[in-house]
């Protein structure tokens, strides 16, 4: 049993005492202690404002260090769950801290009583959880921001952050301290452990994230659209697929319908927010209250567009009507019409949207239709067939402009 040292409470003091459960055997000389701490106490138990240069380089080389979108994503995740804005459960993964100092431990003989770890906070550094801790440090304030890329943030976000700061103060999280009992973790030890932990994590594809999502209101709306009788009668929607091919049984993908909804709701800017943070133009987090005003009209618009294509919608497997960027461009068309008609009475607006969808549904979407000659995002190949000649966002916008022109409505980028 190692010598026990009295705790010194203030951050910046030589040592700090932590209670938890220490592994009784080592992993090639390395031990861990599992414990629970408030986030404020955790920030005082590690060095988040005295990070040595070699670790700053390490953080930047191995992972995307606390990018604004990742920080905002975690911030909004915490806000959603701490304010009970969703009934779906969530969790904050454990934070891993490496002790680059000599430590002392005291084991308890009673499994009901915690073990003790005494270490030096100013020589403790984050192994896993840089994004989580940097986000929390930003919200609580008073910590070094040298790792963080600064961006202009909306007034709505700053207002939410005030509320979140109060809620985070006493939030407790799982923490795992990593240390050696015979000596301090060296730079080589820390670098290797950091690489082992972060290098084994495989980023999840957007499609897989969507497939699993249950708190994403847009994705859930896309699932709702996929269950419409007219969609199911033509082959339904794939949760996994990226594109619809000549051999596909389905006619839509979750990715394309999600982007269709995002475009319909917020235009081109919003359509790029398939994953990560989604803020409306006023800075509010996208939620059901933003979807509800357009929900019934958007379903009517999409159903009508498909209905007036008849059997060709699913039988012509090479037509542009099954191309993801055209469907996404159709969402931009809806958004443009919604803004154009926003001053009208709801019933009149719905009628105009229906007439627009009916007219668009009557177009020839085959790849040899002459009207594609006026579409900026396609070109004629040597076989006399039109093909898409631009990237995703440019194609979406090109199709939106072309379809709007067919309606006689000016398309405005917003």
Short mmCIF file of C-alpha atoms in Angstrom, two decimals:
data_model
loop_
_atom_site.label_atom_id
_atom_site.label_comp_id
_atom_site.label_asym_id
_atom_site.label_seq_id
_atom_site.Cartn_x
_atom_site.Cartn_y
_atom_site.Cartn_z
CA UNK A 1 0.00 0.00 0.00
CA UNK A 2 1.36 3.39 -1.00
CA UNK A 3 1.67 6.31 1.31
CA UNK A 4 -1.51 8.43 1.62
CA UNK A 5 -1.33 12.22 1.23
CA UNK A 6 -3.94 14.71 2.45
CA UNK A 7 -5.99 16.36 -0.31
CA UNK A 8 -5.32 19.92 -1.33
CA UNK A 9 -8.51 21.36 -2.77
CA UNK A 10 -7.45 24.37 -4.85
CA UNK A 11 -6.57 24.02 -8.51
CA UNK A 12 -2.92 24.87 -8.97
CA UNK A 13 -1.94 23.18 -5.74
CA UNK A 14 0.73 20.49 -5.98
CA UNK A 15 -1.55 17.51 -5.59
CA UNK A 16 -5.20 16.52 -5.76
CA UNK A 17 -6.94 13.53 -4.27
CA UNK A 18 -9.56 11.58 -6.25
CA UNK A 19 -11.74 8.71 -5.08
CA UNK A 20 -12.82 5.80 -7.25
CA UNK A 21 -11.99 2.26 -8.24
CA UNK A 22 -8.40 1.39 -9.26
CA UNK A 23 -7.53 -1.66 -11.34
CA UNK A 24 -5.69 -4.21 -9.17
CA UNK A 25 -3.54 -5.51 -12.00
CA UNK A 26 -1.64 -3.51 -14.61
CA UNK A 27 -1.83 -3.55 -18.39
CA UNK A 28 1.89 -3.65 -19.13
CA UNK A 29 2.54 -1.31 -16.20
CA UNK A 30 -0.49 0.93 -16.77
CA UNK A 31 -3.34 1.21 -14.27
CA UNK A 32 -6.65 3.05 -14.42
CA UNK A 33 -9.05 4.58 -11.92
CA UNK A 34 -12.74 4.88 -12.76
CA UNK A 35 -14.63 7.64 -10.99
CA UNK A 36 -17.45 10.16 -11.32
CA UNK A 37 -16.87 13.92 -11.13
CA UNK A 38 -18.77 17.10 -11.86
CA UNK A 39 -17.54 18.74 -15.05
CA UNK A 40 -16.33 21.75 -13.08
CA UNK A 41 -14.29 19.50 -10.78
CA UNK A 42 -12.96 17.55 -13.76
CA UNK A 43 -11.67 20.73 -15.37
CA UNK A 44 -9.82 21.43 -12.12
CA UNK A 45 -8.41 17.88 -12.10
CA UNK A 46 -6.56 18.23 -15.40
CA UNK A 47 -4.58 20.85 -17.23
CA UNK A 48 -6.79 22.41 -19.82
CA UNK A 49 -5.07 25.76 -19.89
CA UNK A 50 -1.42 24.67 -19.55
CA UNK A 51 -1.17 22.18 -22.42
CA UNK A 52 2.48 21.66 -23.44
CA UNK A 53 3.44 22.26 -27.05
CA UNK A 54 4.16 18.59 -27.83
CA UNK A 55 0.58 17.70 -26.84
CA UNK A 56 -0.92 20.56 -28.86
CA UNK A 57 0.87 19.13 -31.90
CA UNK A 58 -0.36 15.65 -30.99
CA UNK A 59 -3.97 16.78 -30.71
CA UNK A 60 -3.84 18.53 -34.08
CA UNK A 61 -2.13 15.61 -35.85
CA UNK A 62 -4.41 12.84 -34.63
CA UNK A 63 -7.84 14.40 -34.55
CA UNK A 64 -9.81 17.41 -35.70
CA UNK A 65 -9.25 19.49 -32.59
CA UNK A 66 -12.52 20.80 -31.27
CA UNK A 67 -13.71 22.31 -34.54
CA UNK A 68 -16.58 24.83 -34.19
CA UNK A 69 -19.11 22.45 -35.75
CA UNK A 70 -18.13 19.59 -33.42
CA UNK A 71 -18.22 21.86 -30.36
CA UNK A 72 -21.59 23.29 -31.32
CA UNK A 73 -22.90 19.80 -32.04
CA UNK A 74 -21.99 18.59 -28.57
CA UNK A 75 -23.26 21.83 -27.01
CA UNK A 76 -26.65 21.40 -28.69
CA UNK A 77 -26.71 17.71 -27.74
CA UNK A 78 -26.23 18.67 -24.07
CA UNK A 79 -28.82 21.46 -24.30
CA UNK A 80 -31.40 19.16 -25.88
CA UNK A 81 -31.03 16.52 -23.16
CA UNK A 82 -30.50 18.80 -20.15
CA UNK A 83 -33.61 20.81 -21.02
CA UNK A 84 -35.63 17.62 -21.72
CA UNK A 85 -36.28 18.76 -25.28
CA UNK A 86 -36.37 15.09 -26.30
CA UNK A 87 -37.77 11.96 -24.71
CA UNK A 88 -35.06 9.79 -26.30
CA UNK A 89 -32.21 8.85 -23.94
CA UNK A 90 -28.66 10.08 -24.38
CA UNK A 91 -25.26 9.72 -22.71
CA UNK A 92 -21.94 11.54 -22.42
CA UNK A 93 -19.09 9.07 -23.03
CA UNK A 94 -16.35 8.79 -20.36
CA UNK A 95 -13.48 11.26 -20.50
CA UNK A 96 -9.99 9.70 -20.38
CA UNK A 97 -7.20 11.56 -18.58
CA UNK A 98 -3.51 10.62 -18.69
CA UNK A 99 -1.40 11.35 -15.58
CA UNK A 100 2.04 12.57 -16.67
CA UNK A 101 3.25 12.81 -13.09
CA UNK A 102 4.16 10.42 -10.32
CA UNK A 103 1.07 9.34 -8.42
CA UNK A 104 0.25 7.66 -5.16
CA UNK A 105 -2.56 5.21 -4.52
CA UNK A 106 -4.30 3.71 -1.54
CA UNK A 107 -6.41 0.59 -2.00
CA UNK A 108 -9.46 -0.03 0.15
CA UNK A 109 -9.89 -3.46 1.71
CA UNK A 110 -13.66 -2.96 1.63
CA UNK A 111 -15.17 -3.08 -1.89
CA UNK A 112 -17.89 -0.71 -0.69
CA UNK A 113 -15.30 2.00 0.05
CA UNK A 114 -13.42 3.83 -2.71
CA UNK A 115 -9.73 3.60 -3.50
CA UNK A 116 -7.68 6.82 -3.50
CA UNK A 117 -5.52 8.33 -6.24
CA UNK A 118 -3.26 11.31 -5.54
CA UNK A 119 -1.88 13.09 -8.61
CA UNK A 120 -0.83 16.51 -9.92
CA UNK A 121 -3.64 18.24 -11.85
CA UNK A 122 -1.30 20.49 -13.83
CA UNK A 123 0.34 17.38 -15.33
CA UNK A 124 -2.90 15.59 -16.22
CA UNK A 125 -3.93 15.80 -19.89
CA UNK A 126 -6.86 14.64 -21.98
CA UNK A 127 -6.49 11.32 -23.80
CA UNK A 128 -10.06 11.13 -25.07
CA UNK A 129 -12.70 13.84 -24.77
CA UNK A 130 -10.94 16.98 -26.05
CA UNK A 131 -14.11 18.04 -27.87
CA UNK A 132 -16.33 17.40 -24.86
CA UNK A 133 -14.08 19.19 -22.38
CA UNK A 134 -13.26 22.11 -24.68
CA UNK A 135 -16.99 22.62 -25.28
CA UNK A 136 -17.75 22.53 -21.56
CA UNK A 137 -14.82 24.86 -20.84
CA UNK A 138 -16.16 27.30 -23.44
CA UNK A 139 -19.63 27.21 -21.90
CA UNK A 140 -18.44 27.63 -18.32
CA UNK A 141 -15.79 30.22 -19.27
CA UNK A 142 -12.46 31.07 -17.69
CA UNK A 143 -10.30 28.52 -19.53
CA UNK A 144 -7.60 28.80 -22.16
CA UNK A 145 -8.99 28.93 -25.71
CA UNK A 146 -5.73 28.39 -27.63
CA UNK A 147 -6.88 25.08 -29.13
CA UNK A 148 -10.16 26.50 -30.34
CA UNK A 149 -10.95 28.07 -33.67
CA UNK A 150 -13.00 31.20 -33.10
CA UNK A 151 -16.16 31.92 -35.07
CA UNK A 152 -18.99 34.44 -34.84
CA UNK A 153 -21.89 32.90 -32.94
CA UNK A 154 -25.55 33.83 -33.06
CA UNK A 155 -27.28 35.75 -30.28
CA UNK A 156 -29.66 32.80 -29.87
CA UNK A 157 -26.72 30.45 -29.25
CA UNK A 158 -25.14 32.81 -26.73
CA UNK A 159 -28.49 33.06 -24.92
CA UNK A 160 -28.80 29.24 -24.83
CA UNK A 161 -25.25 29.06 -23.53
CA UNK A 162 -26.13 31.15 -20.48
CA UNK A 163 -28.86 28.66 -19.56
CA UNK A 164 -26.62 25.70 -20.36
CA UNK A 165 -23.82 27.07 -18.17
CA UNK A 166 -26.12 26.91 -15.17
CA UNK A 167 -27.24 23.37 -16.01
CA UNK A 168 -23.70 22.09 -16.59
CA UNK A 169 -22.21 23.31 -13.31
CA UNK A 170 -23.29 20.24 -11.34
CA UNK A 171 -23.46 17.71 -14.17
CA UNK A 172 -21.42 14.63 -13.30
CA UNK A 173 -19.59 12.52 -15.88
CA UNK A 174 -17.64 9.28 -15.90
CA UNK A 175 -13.87 9.78 -15.84
CA UNK A 176 -11.04 7.29 -16.34
CA UNK A 177 -7.59 8.31 -15.06
CA UNK A 178 -4.68 6.47 -16.73
CA UNK A 179 -1.36 6.22 -14.87
CA UNK A 180 1.68 4.18 -13.91
CA UNK A 181 2.52 3.50 -10.27
CA UNK A 182 6.26 3.12 -10.81
CA UNK A 183 6.83 6.40 -12.69
CA UNK A 184 5.07 9.19 -14.55
CA UNK A 185 3.66 8.52 -18.00
CA UNK A 186 6.30 9.70 -20.47
CA UNK A 187 5.63 11.68 -23.65
CA UNK A 188 6.09 8.43 -25.59
CA UNK A 189 3.63 6.61 -23.31
CA UNK A 190 1.04 9.35 -23.63
CA UNK A 191 1.44 9.63 -27.40
CA UNK A 192 1.01 5.89 -27.88
CA UNK A 193 -2.02 5.65 -25.57
CA UNK A 194 -3.55 8.67 -27.30
CA UNK A 195 -2.98 7.06 -30.70
CA UNK A 196 -4.33 3.70 -29.51
CA UNK A 197 -7.52 5.23 -28.15
CA UNK A 198 -8.23 7.72 -30.95
CA UNK A 199 -6.81 5.72 -33.85
CA UNK A 200 -9.17 2.79 -33.38
CA UNK A 201 -12.32 4.87 -33.63
CA UNK A 202 -13.88 4.58 -37.09
CA UNK A 203 -16.06 7.56 -38.12
CA UNK A 204 -19.63 6.47 -38.74
CA UNK A 205 -20.98 7.19 -42.22
CA UNK A 206 -23.75 9.73 -42.65
CA UNK A 207 -26.10 7.00 -43.86
CA UNK A 208 -25.50 4.87 -40.77
CA UNK A 209 -25.96 7.87 -38.48
CA UNK A 210 -29.27 8.67 -40.16
CA UNK A 211 -30.39 5.06 -39.96
CA UNK A 212 -29.80 5.00 -36.20
CA UNK A 213 -31.03 8.54 -35.42
CA UNK A 214 -34.14 8.92 -33.29
CA UNK A 215 -33.80 12.48 -31.97
CA UNK A 216 -33.24 14.07 -35.40
CA UNK A 217 -36.60 15.63 -36.32
CA UNK A 218 -35.70 15.94 -40.01
CA UNK A 219 -34.62 12.31 -40.33
CA UNK A 220 -37.79 11.19 -38.54
CA UNK A 221 -39.85 13.29 -40.96
CA UNK A 222 -38.01 11.61 -43.86
CA UNK A 223 -38.98 8.23 -42.40
CA UNK A 224 -42.58 9.45 -42.20
CA UNK A 225 -42.53 10.44 -45.89
CA UNK A 226 -41.10 7.03 -46.80
CA UNK A 227 -44.20 5.38 -45.34
CA UNK A 228 -46.63 7.29 -47.57
CA UNK A 229 -48.73 4.81 -49.60
CA UNK A 230 -47.64 6.36 -52.92
CA UNK A 231 -43.95 5.95 -51.99
CA UNK A 232 -44.41 2.36 -50.87
CA UNK A 233 -46.39 1.48 -54.00
CA UNK A 234 -43.44 2.53 -56.18
CA UNK A 235 -40.82 0.59 -54.20
CA UNK A 236 -40.25 2.55 -51.00
CA UNK A 237 -37.12 4.12 -49.52
CA UNK A 238 -33.74 2.58 -48.67
CA UNK A 239 -32.15 3.40 -45.32
CA UNK A 240 -28.68 2.35 -46.49
CA UNK A 241 -28.39 3.16 -50.18
CA UNK A 242 -26.62 6.20 -51.63
CA UNK A 243 -28.15 6.12 -55.10
CA UNK A 244 -31.02 4.55 -57.00
CA UNK A 245 -29.76 2.30 -59.81
CA UNK A 246 -31.47 0.33 -62.57
CA UNK A 247 -31.34 -2.73 -60.33
CA UNK A 248 -32.68 -1.02 -57.18
CA UNK A 249 -36.08 -2.05 -55.92
CA UNK A 250 -36.41 1.24 -54.00
CA UNK A 251 -37.01 4.69 -55.52
CA UNK A 252 -35.66 6.91 -52.73
CA UNK A 253 -32.87 6.94 -50.16
CA UNK A 254 -32.95 8.30 -46.63
CA UNK A 255 -30.08 10.65 -47.48
CA UNK A 256 -31.85 12.21 -50.48
CA UNK A 257 -35.19 12.65 -48.70
CA UNK A 258 -33.46 14.21 -45.69
CA UNK A 259 -31.72 16.73 -47.96
CA UNK A 260 -35.04 17.31 -49.78
CA UNK A 261 -36.65 18.29 -46.46
CA UNK A 262 -33.70 20.43 -45.37
CA UNK A 263 -33.79 22.31 -48.68
CA UNK A 264 -37.55 22.79 -48.43
CA UNK A 265 -37.18 24.14 -44.91
CA UNK A 266 -34.10 26.36 -45.15
CA UNK A 267 -32.85 26.51 -48.73
CA UNK A 268 -29.31 25.92 -49.96
CA UNK A 269 -27.56 26.79 -46.70
CA UNK A 270 -29.62 24.35 -44.68
CA UNK A 271 -29.40 21.58 -47.28
CA UNK A 272 -25.71 21.09 -46.51
CA UNK A 273 -26.47 20.38 -42.83
CA UNK A 274 -27.08 16.64 -43.13
CA UNK A 275 -25.07 15.99 -39.97
CA UNK A 276 -23.94 18.21 -37.14
CA UNK A 277 -25.42 21.50 -35.98
CA UNK A 278 -28.55 22.87 -37.64
CA UNK A 279 -29.46 26.44 -36.75
CA UNK A 280 -32.27 28.35 -38.41
CA UNK A 281 -31.69 31.86 -39.75
CA UNK A 282 -32.62 33.33 -36.37
CA UNK A 283 -30.11 31.09 -34.57
CA UNK A 284 -32.72 28.75 -33.07
CA UNK A 285 -32.01 25.01 -33.14
CA UNK A 286 -34.04 23.33 -35.86
CA UNK A 287 -36.95 21.46 -34.28
CA UNK A 288 -40.50 20.25 -34.83
CA UNK A 289 -41.83 23.80 -34.45
CA UNK A 290 -40.01 24.74 -37.66
CA UNK A 291 -41.16 21.65 -39.54
CA UNK A 292 -44.82 21.78 -38.51
CA UNK A 293 -45.78 24.84 -40.64
CA UNK A 294 -44.54 23.21 -43.86
CA UNK A 295 -45.27 19.56 -43.06
CA UNK A 296 -48.68 19.08 -44.72
CA UNK A 297 -47.88 21.28 -47.73
CA UNK A 298 -44.54 19.56 -48.33
CA UNK A 299 -46.16 16.10 -48.22
CA UNK A 300 -48.89 17.28 -50.62
CA UNK A 301 -46.26 18.79 -52.94
CA UNK A 302 -44.16 15.62 -53.03
CA UNK A 303 -47.12 13.24 -53.37
CA UNK A 304 -48.60 15.32 -56.20
CA UNK A 305 -45.28 15.51 -58.07
CA UNK A 306 -45.01 11.71 -57.97
CA UNK A 307 -48.68 11.08 -58.70
CA UNK A 308 -48.70 13.13 -61.92
CA UNK A 309 -45.73 11.19 -63.28
CA UNK A 310 -47.83 8.05 -63.25
CA UNK A 311 -46.12 4.69 -63.68
CA UNK A 312 -43.11 6.32 -65.34
CA UNK A 313 -41.93 7.49 -61.90
CA UNK A 314 -40.69 4.03 -60.94
CA UNK A 315 -40.68 2.24 -64.31
CA UNK A 316 -38.17 4.54 -66.01
CA UNK A 317 -35.19 3.53 -63.89
CA UNK A 318 -32.80 5.83 -65.75
CA UNK A 319 -34.91 9.00 -65.55
CA UNK A 320 -33.80 12.13 -63.72
CA UNK A 321 -36.79 11.82 -61.37
CA UNK A 322 -34.84 9.16 -59.42
CA UNK A 323 -31.58 11.14 -59.32
CA UNK A 324 -30.78 12.26 -55.76
CA UNK A 325 -29.74 15.82 -56.66
CA UNK A 326 -32.94 16.42 -58.63
CA UNK A 327 -35.06 15.34 -55.66
CA UNK A 328 -32.96 17.59 -53.45
CA UNK A 329 -33.35 20.41 -56.00
CA UNK A 330 -37.11 19.86 -55.80
CA UNK A 331 -36.83 20.71 -52.09
CA UNK A 332 -35.18 24.00 -53.04
CA UNK A 333 -38.02 24.69 -55.49
CA UNK A 334 -40.54 24.19 -52.67
CA UNK A 335 -38.59 26.56 -50.41
CA UNK A 336 -38.47 29.20 -53.14
CA UNK A 337 -42.23 28.89 -53.71
CA UNK A 338 -42.95 28.96 -49.97
CA UNK A 339 -41.04 32.23 -49.60
CA UNK A 340 -42.60 33.65 -52.77
CA UNK A 341 -46.11 32.88 -51.50
CA UNK A 342 -45.55 33.56 -47.79
CA UNK A 343 -47.78 36.65 -47.73
CA UNK A 344 -50.77 34.72 -49.10
CA UNK A 345 -53.52 33.09 -47.08
CA UNK A 346 -52.60 29.47 -46.16
CA UNK A 347 -55.35 27.94 -48.34
CA UNK A 348 -54.29 29.98 -51.39
CA UNK A 349 -50.62 29.10 -50.84
CA UNK A 350 -51.47 25.39 -50.57
CA UNK A 351 -53.44 25.59 -53.81
CA UNK A 352 -50.53 27.24 -55.66
CA UNK A 353 -48.04 24.67 -54.31
CA UNK A 354 -50.36 21.89 -55.49
CA UNK A 355 -50.62 23.40 -58.97
CA UNK A 356 -46.84 23.77 -59.14
CA UNK A 357 -46.28 20.14 -58.14
CA UNK A 358 -48.89 19.01 -60.69
CA UNK A 359 -47.11 20.94 -63.47
CA UNK A 360 -43.68 19.63 -62.50
CA UNK A 361 -45.05 16.10 -62.29
CA UNK A 362 -46.16 16.42 -65.89
CA UNK A 363 -42.63 17.06 -67.20
CA UNK A 364 -40.72 14.44 -69.15
CA UNK A 365 -37.88 13.27 -66.88
CA UNK A 366 -36.32 10.87 -69.39
CA UNK A 367 -32.70 11.65 -70.20
CA UNK A 368 -33.49 12.44 -73.83
CA UNK A 369 -36.17 15.05 -73.13
CA UNK A 370 -35.32 18.23 -75.14
CA UNK A 371 -36.02 20.63 -72.25
CA UNK A 372 -32.87 19.47 -70.43
CA UNK A 373 -30.89 21.52 -72.96
CA UNK A 374 -31.81 24.57 -70.84
CA UNK A 375 -30.58 22.99 -67.57
CA UNK A 376 -27.13 24.22 -66.50
CA UNK A 377 -26.12 21.11 -64.54
CA UNK A 378 -26.51 18.55 -67.34
CA UNK A 379 -24.92 18.06 -70.75
CA UNK A 380 -25.52 15.90 -73.80
CA UNK A 381 -23.26 12.89 -74.29
CA UNK A 382 -22.29 11.15 -77.50
CA UNK A 383 -25.29 8.81 -77.22
CA UNK A 384 -27.76 11.68 -77.26
CA UNK A 385 -28.55 11.30 -73.57
CA UNK A 386 -28.28 14.03 -70.94
CA UNK A 387 -26.01 13.39 -67.93
CA UNK A 388 -25.24 15.38 -64.78
CA UNK A 389 -21.97 17.28 -65.24
CA UNK A 390 -21.56 19.05 -61.90
CA UNK A 391 -21.07 18.24 -58.21
CA UNK A 392 -23.74 17.81 -55.54
CA UNK A 393 -24.56 21.35 -54.40
CA UNK A 394 -24.19 22.78 -57.92
CA UNK A 395 -26.44 20.05 -59.34
CA UNK A 396 -29.11 20.65 -56.69
CA UNK A 397 -29.11 24.36 -57.48
CA UNK A 398 -29.04 23.75 -61.26
CA UNK A 399 -32.07 21.46 -61.13
CA UNK A 400 -33.89 23.90 -58.83
CA UNK A 401 -33.34 26.78 -61.27
CA UNK A 402 -34.46 24.68 -64.24
CA UNK A 403 -37.62 23.42 -62.56
CA UNK A 404 -38.46 26.92 -61.31
CA UNK A 405 -38.09 28.26 -64.86
CA UNK A 406 -40.54 25.59 -66.03
CA UNK A 407 -43.01 27.02 -63.51
CA UNK A 408 -42.37 30.56 -64.65
CA UNK A 409 -41.12 31.50 -61.18
CA UNK A 410 -37.76 33.16 -60.64
CA UNK A 411 -35.43 31.07 -58.48
CA UNK A 412 -33.63 33.11 -55.86
CA UNK A 413 -30.62 31.73 -54.01
CA UNK A 414 -31.04 32.34 -50.29
#
